[in-house]
mmCIF file of C-alpha atoms in Angstrom:
data_model
loop_
_atom_site.group_PDB
_atom_site.id
_atom_site.type_symbol
_atom_site.label_atom_id
_atom_site.label_comp_id
_atom_site.label_asym_id
_atom_site.label_seq_id
_atom_site.Cartn_x
_atom_site.Cartn_y
_atom_site.Cartn_z
ATOM 1 C CA MET A 20 62.443 141.691 64.823
ATOM 2 C CA ALA A 21 62.713 145.182 66.343
ATOM 3 C CA TRP A 22 59.432 144.561 68.123
ATOM 4 C CA SER A 23 60.767 141.290 69.595
ATOM 5 C CA LEU A 24 63.855 143.096 70.883
ATOM 6 C CA LEU A 25 61.672 145.659 72.595
ATOM 7 C CA GLN A 26 59.685 142.834 74.158
ATOM 8 C CA ASN A 27 62.939 141.379 75.535
ATOM 9 C CA PRO A 28 64.973 144.395 76.710
ATOM 10 C CA THR A 29 67.387 142.310 78.760
ATOM 11 C CA PHE A 30 68.868 141.080 75.488
ATOM 12 C CA LEU A 31 70.375 144.542 74.991
ATOM 13 C CA LYS A 32 71.831 144.756 78.502
ATOM 14 C CA PRO A 33 75.476 143.847 79.153
ATOM 15 C CA GLN A 34 76.108 140.500 80.754
ATOM 16 C CA SER A 35 77.252 142.115 83.992
ATOM 17 C CA CYS A 36 73.744 143.461 84.542
ATOM 18 C CA LEU A 37 72.086 140.071 84.390
ATOM 19 C CA THR A 38 70.770 138.702 87.645
ATOM 20 C CA LEU A 39 72.694 135.663 88.749
ATOM 21 C CA THR A 40 71.183 132.852 90.740
ATOM 22 C CA PRO A 41 72.512 133.043 94.325
ATOM 23 C CA LYS A 42 75.181 130.421 94.869
ATOM 24 C CA PRO A 43 74.589 127.711 97.475
ATOM 25 C CA ALA A 44 76.285 128.238 100.812
ATOM 26 C CA THR A 45 78.295 125.033 100.449
ATOM 27 C CA ALA A 46 79.427 125.580 96.882
ATOM 28 C CA THR A 47 82.777 126.999 95.826
ATOM 29 C CA VAL A 48 82.801 129.400 92.886
ATOM 30 C CA THR A 49 85.575 128.500 90.473
ATOM 31 C CA ALA A 50 84.741 130.560 87.370
ATOM 32 C CA MET A 51 82.249 133.084 86.050
ATOM 33 C CA ARG A 52 81.994 133.677 82.330
ATOM 34 C CA TRP A 53 79.326 134.904 79.962
ATOM 35 C CA GLY A 54 76.594 135.273 82.520
ATOM 36 C CA TYR A 55 76.716 131.860 84.238
ATOM 37 C CA VAL A 56 78.474 130.561 87.310
ATOM 38 C CA ARG A 57 80.403 127.310 87.274
ATOM 39 C CA VAL A 58 80.487 125.683 90.677
ATOM 40 C CA ARG A 59 82.451 122.831 92.162
ATOM 41 C CA CYS A 60 80.853 120.968 95.030
ATOM 42 C CA GLY A 61 82.955 119.874 97.945
ATOM 43 C CA GLY A 62 85.386 121.532 100.287
ATOM 44 C CA PRO A 63 88.359 120.789 102.526
ATOM 45 C CA ARG A 64 86.943 117.384 103.435
ATOM 46 C CA SER A 65 87.194 116.292 99.809
ATOM 47 C CA HIS A 66 90.994 116.197 100.179
ATOM 48 C CA ARG A 67 91.093 114.001 103.263
ATOM 49 C CA GLY A 68 92.823 110.658 103.019
ATOM 50 C CA PRO A 69 90.988 107.373 103.474
ATOM 51 C CA LEU A 70 90.084 106.224 106.942
ATOM 52 C CA VAL A 71 92.492 103.711 108.432
ATOM 53 C CA LYS A 72 91.001 100.518 109.791
ATOM 54 C CA GLY A 73 91.529 100.088 113.516
ATOM 55 C CA ARG A 74 92.315 103.768 114.081
ATOM 56 C CA ILE A 75 88.763 105.136 114.348
ATOM 57 C CA LEU A 76 88.308 106.402 117.885
ATOM 58 C CA SER A 77 84.852 106.132 119.383
ATOM 59 C CA ILE A 78 83.651 108.515 122.070
ATOM 60 C CA GLU A 79 84.345 105.801 124.651
ATOM 61 C CA ALA A 80 87.927 105.358 123.404
ATOM 62 C CA ILE A 81 88.581 109.112 123.429
ATOM 63 C CA GLN A 82 87.211 109.402 126.959
ATOM 64 C CA ALA A 83 89.343 106.448 128.066
ATOM 65 C CA ILE A 84 92.512 108.067 126.676
ATOM 66 C CA GLN A 85 91.701 111.342 128.421
ATOM 67 C CA THR A 86 91.023 109.513 131.687
ATOM 68 C CA LEU A 87 94.277 107.539 131.456
ATOM 69 C CA LYS A 88 96.287 110.694 130.856
ATOM 70 C CA ARG A 89 94.645 112.428 133.797
ATOM 71 C CA LEU A 90 95.272 109.450 136.094
ATOM 72 C CA HIS A 91 98.928 109.198 135.116
ATOM 73 C CA ARG A 92 99.330 112.928 135.605
ATOM 74 C CA THR A 93 97.756 112.991 139.077
ATOM 75 C CA ASN A 94 99.066 109.526 140.102
ATOM 76 C CA PRO A 95 96.443 108.703 142.771
ATOM 77 C CA PRO A 96 97.161 105.965 145.353
ATOM 78 C CA ASN A 97 94.632 103.603 143.746
ATOM 79 C CA LEU A 98 95.949 104.202 140.222
ATOM 80 C CA SER A 99 95.932 100.531 139.236
ATOM 81 C CA ASP A 100 92.293 100.009 140.247
ATOM 82 C CA LEU A 101 91.125 103.175 138.501
ATOM 83 C CA VAL A 102 92.950 102.254 135.292
ATOM 84 C CA SER A 103 91.494 98.748 135.393
ATOM 85 C CA ASN A 104 87.956 100.068 135.910
ATOM 86 C CA THR A 105 88.379 102.442 132.979
ATOM 87 C CA LEU A 106 89.665 99.821 130.551
ATOM 88 C CA THR A 107 87.462 96.844 131.411
ATOM 89 C CA ARG A 108 84.406 98.844 130.339
ATOM 90 C CA LEU A 109 85.665 99.049 126.763
ATOM 91 C CA LEU A 110 84.822 96.624 123.992
ATOM 92 C CA LYS A 111 87.618 94.892 122.096
ATOM 93 C CA PHE A 112 87.432 97.315 119.153
ATOM 94 C CA ASP A 113 87.700 100.316 121.484
ATOM 95 C CA LEU A 114 90.571 98.761 123.435
ATOM 96 C CA LEU A 115 92.468 98.100 120.220
ATOM 97 C CA ALA A 116 91.860 101.620 118.900
ATOM 98 C CA THR A 117 92.901 103.094 122.257
ATOM 99 C CA LEU A 118 96.086 101.029 122.291
ATOM 100 C CA ARG A 119 97.118 102.003 118.771
ATOM 101 C CA GLU A 120 96.440 105.676 119.409
ATOM 102 C CA LEU A 121 98.603 105.590 122.545
ATOM 103 C CA LEU A 122 101.337 103.785 120.609
ATOM 104 C CA ARG A 123 101.124 106.443 117.904
ATOM 105 C CA GLN A 124 101.627 109.088 120.592
ATOM 106 C CA GLN A 125 104.410 106.953 122.141
ATOM 107 C CA GLN A 126 102.587 106.950 125.472
ATOM 108 C CA CYS A 127 104.198 103.635 126.337
ATOM 109 C CA ALA A 128 103.371 103.462 130.053
ATOM 110 C CA MET A 129 99.665 103.834 129.344
ATOM 111 C CA ALA A 130 99.878 101.563 126.296
ATOM 112 C CA LEU A 131 101.271 98.781 128.487
ATOM 113 C CA HIS A 132 98.211 99.012 130.752
ATOM 114 C CA VAL A 133 95.872 98.833 127.760
ATOM 115 C CA PHE A 134 97.801 95.949 126.202
ATOM 116 C CA SER A 135 97.681 93.996 129.459
ATOM 117 C CA THR A 136 93.904 94.423 129.660
ATOM 118 C CA LEU A 137 93.419 93.552 125.990
ATOM 119 C CA ARG A 138 95.547 90.423 126.322
ATOM 120 C CA SER A 139 93.773 89.204 129.461
ATOM 121 C CA GLU A 140 90.269 89.944 128.157
ATOM 122 C CA TYR A 141 90.526 88.993 124.482
ATOM 123 C CA GLY A 142 94.034 87.732 123.783
ATOM 124 C CA ALA A 143 96.652 89.349 121.544
ATOM 125 C CA ASP A 144 98.125 88.074 118.291
ATOM 126 C CA LEU A 145 101.829 88.131 117.472
ATOM 127 C CA SER A 146 101.496 91.115 115.138
ATOM 128 C CA LEU A 147 100.219 93.191 118.049
ATOM 129 C CA TYR A 148 103.175 92.042 120.143
ATOM 130 C CA ALA A 149 105.414 93.205 117.295
ATOM 131 C CA GLU A 150 103.782 96.664 117.320
ATOM 132 C CA MET A 151 104.382 96.895 121.058
ATOM 133 C CA VAL A 152 108.036 95.864 120.691
ATOM 134 C CA GLN A 153 108.652 98.437 117.955
ATOM 135 C CA THR A 154 107.236 101.324 119.994
ATOM 136 C CA LEU A 155 108.897 100.281 123.253
ATOM 137 C CA ALA A 156 112.250 99.953 121.493
ATOM 138 C CA ALA A 157 111.817 103.374 119.854
ATOM 139 C CA SER A 158 111.232 104.799 123.345
ATOM 140 C CA ASP A 159 114.367 103.052 124.672
ATOM 141 C CA MET A 160 112.346 100.819 127.014
ATOM 142 C CA MET A 161 114.299 97.637 126.368
ATOM 143 C CA ASP A 162 113.564 96.126 129.780
ATOM 144 C CA HIS A 163 109.885 96.199 128.897
ATOM 145 C CA VAL A 164 110.615 94.585 125.515
ATOM 146 C CA ASP A 165 112.292 91.607 127.185
ATOM 147 C CA ARG A 166 109.556 91.400 129.823
ATOM 148 C CA LEU A 167 106.890 91.435 127.117
ATOM 149 C CA ILE A 168 108.493 88.461 125.354
ATOM 150 C CA LEU A 169 108.939 86.698 128.690
ATOM 151 C CA ASP A 170 105.207 87.069 129.371
ATOM 152 C CA LEU A 171 104.425 85.678 125.922
ATOM 153 C CA ASP A 172 104.915 82.136 127.211
ATOM 154 C CA ASP A 173 101.572 80.817 128.417
ATOM 155 C CA GLY A 174 103.045 77.455 129.343
ATOM 156 C CA ASN A 175 102.673 75.988 125.868
ATOM 157 C CA GLY A 176 105.315 77.976 124.040
ATOM 158 C CA ILE A 177 104.371 80.419 121.305
ATOM 159 C CA PRO A 178 101.557 80.172 118.726
ATOM 160 C CA CYS A 179 103.289 79.154 115.502
ATOM 161 C CA ASP A 180 100.229 78.902 113.266
ATOM 162 C CA ASP A 181 100.623 82.557 112.240
ATOM 163 C CA PRO A 182 103.881 82.761 110.239
ATOM 164 C CA LYS A 183 103.307 86.400 109.240
ATOM 165 C CA GLY A 184 102.834 87.485 112.830
ATOM 166 C CA LEU A 185 105.750 85.336 113.981
ATOM 167 C CA VAL A 186 108.168 86.772 111.441
ATOM 168 C CA ARG A 187 107.030 90.319 112.290
ATOM 169 C CA LEU A 188 107.772 89.674 115.947
ATOM 170 C CA ILE A 189 111.183 88.139 115.222
ATOM 171 C CA LYS A 190 112.080 91.094 112.996
ATOM 172 C CA ALA A 191 110.921 93.519 115.702
ATOM 173 C CA VAL A 192 113.129 92.043 118.449
ATOM 174 C CA ILE A 193 116.091 91.808 116.072
ATOM 175 C CA ALA A 194 115.625 95.464 115.067
ATOM 176 C CA ALA A 195 115.430 96.302 118.778
ATOM 177 C CA LYS A 196 118.851 94.611 119.129
ATOM 178 C CA SER A 197 117.547 92.311 121.824
ATOM 179 C CA ARG A 198 119.642 89.160 121.800
ATOM 180 C CA GLU A 199 117.847 87.857 124.894
ATOM 181 C CA SER A 200 114.376 88.122 123.350
ATOM 182 C CA THR A 201 115.493 86.632 120.028
ATOM 183 C CA VAL A 202 116.940 83.577 121.769
ATOM 184 C CA ARG A 203 113.850 83.308 123.980
ATOM 185 C CA ILE A 204 111.512 83.338 120.971
ATOM 186 C CA TYR A 205 113.448 80.438 119.473
ATOM 187 C CA GLY A 206 113.138 78.580 122.770
ATOM 188 C CA LEU A 207 109.379 79.170 122.762
ATOM 189 C CA MET A 208 109.172 77.941 119.176
ATOM 190 C CA LYS A 209 110.947 74.718 120.150
ATOM 191 C CA LYS A 210 108.622 74.338 123.116
ATOM 192 C CA SER A 211 105.657 74.644 120.753
ATOM 193 C CA GLY A 212 107.012 71.854 118.564
ATOM 194 C CA TYR A 213 108.035 74.127 115.718
ATOM 195 C CA GLY A 214 109.724 72.029 113.050
ATOM 196 C CA SER A 215 108.274 68.784 114.383
ATOM 197 C CA ALA A 216 104.635 69.089 115.396
ATOM 198 C CA ALA A 217 104.308 72.387 113.516
ATOM 199 C CA GLU A 218 105.461 72.640 109.915
ATOM 200 C CA PRO A 219 108.215 75.269 109.597
ATOM 201 C CA ASP A 220 107.969 78.284 107.356
ATOM 202 C CA GLU A 221 111.042 78.873 105.205
ATOM 203 C CA TYR A 222 111.014 82.653 105.585
ATOM 204 C CA VAL A 223 110.574 82.474 109.369
ATOM 205 C CA VAL A 224 113.595 80.168 109.597
ATOM 206 C CA LYS A 225 115.654 82.426 107.347
ATOM 207 C CA VAL A 226 114.923 85.557 109.403
ATOM 208 C CA LEU A 227 115.557 83.759 112.697
ATOM 209 C CA VAL A 228 118.853 82.244 111.535
ATOM 210 C CA ASN A 229 120.113 85.602 110.281
ATOM 211 C CA GLY A 230 119.127 87.235 113.565
ATOM 212 C CA LEU A 231 120.875 84.616 115.688
ATOM 213 C CA LYS A 232 124.020 84.945 113.591
ATOM 214 C CA ARG A 233 123.918 88.717 114.007
ATOM 215 C CA PHE A 234 123.999 88.264 117.783
ATOM 216 C CA GLY A 235 126.848 85.758 117.579
ATOM 217 C CA GLU A 236 124.633 82.763 118.372
ATOM 218 C CA HIS A 237 126.119 80.602 115.621
ATOM 219 C CA ALA A 238 125.487 77.315 117.419
ATOM 220 C CA LEU A 239 121.784 78.104 117.778
ATOM 221 C CA ALA A 240 121.635 79.319 114.188
ATOM 222 C CA LYS A 241 123.097 75.999 113.042
ATOM 223 C CA GLU A 242 120.609 74.152 115.230
ATOM 224 C CA VAL A 243 117.749 75.989 113.516
ATOM 225 C CA GLN A 244 119.195 75.641 110.031
ATOM 226 C CA ASP A 245 120.363 72.024 109.960
ATOM 227 C CA PRO A 246 116.961 70.277 109.942
ATOM 228 C CA TYR A 247 115.844 72.189 106.865
ATOM 229 C CA LYS A 248 117.744 70.642 103.983
ATOM 230 C CA TRP A 249 115.561 72.473 101.472
ATOM 231 C CA ALA A 250 117.324 75.719 102.308
ATOM 232 C CA SER A 251 120.815 76.307 100.952
ATOM 233 C CA LYS A 252 123.478 77.982 103.041
ATOM 234 C CA ALA A 253 123.482 81.006 100.725
ATOM 235 C CA GLN A 254 119.876 81.761 101.657
ATOM 236 C CA PHE A 255 120.845 82.313 105.267
ATOM 237 C CA ASP A 256 123.938 84.445 104.758
ATOM 238 C CA THR A 257 123.620 87.852 106.332
ATOM 239 C CA HIS A 258 124.196 90.612 103.852
#
């Protein structure tokens, strides 16, 4: 046994003298005990949250945002043409990502340009209108809120086949305290045949009735409520 110890002299050396394998450049040392190194792979990126759909900015979208900011800062005479040329080059995904990033930054003037291009090129659903209303109202741009709802009418009323988007939009204009836009949305719903040609959604009716009552439009609220006998009066009381 003594001979085997002499053949393996490192056995008699303290652990601190042992040669450790160099740690990888990307590894983080978390503990070192009894002559070995425990490593944990990963780094700051491991703690990042999940990516949000519709908020991934491509190089084209980033460049478009930078260009829009520069144009609005310098305000050239042909601003409208330059903005249009910048936006019409973008695909729908990039336009949508650009719009939502500008809304997040509350850059409402630029967001209105992007929204106008997106709507004319690809169309815009009611949920996107609701996002616009929320940001414009938060920036105290109520005239633009009412104008946005006014422009919603394409001659055929309002698309009522998306109850989730419709109720989001109604809630947005009510939260913005816009009596005019709330009444106008109801008018567009009637124009679209909501309740006759289009089957009504109970929750949409409930939210609309409560909103009209909040603005003192009790006659209109009754007009909306009366045809729907399946809903009791208690359901529509504003709490």
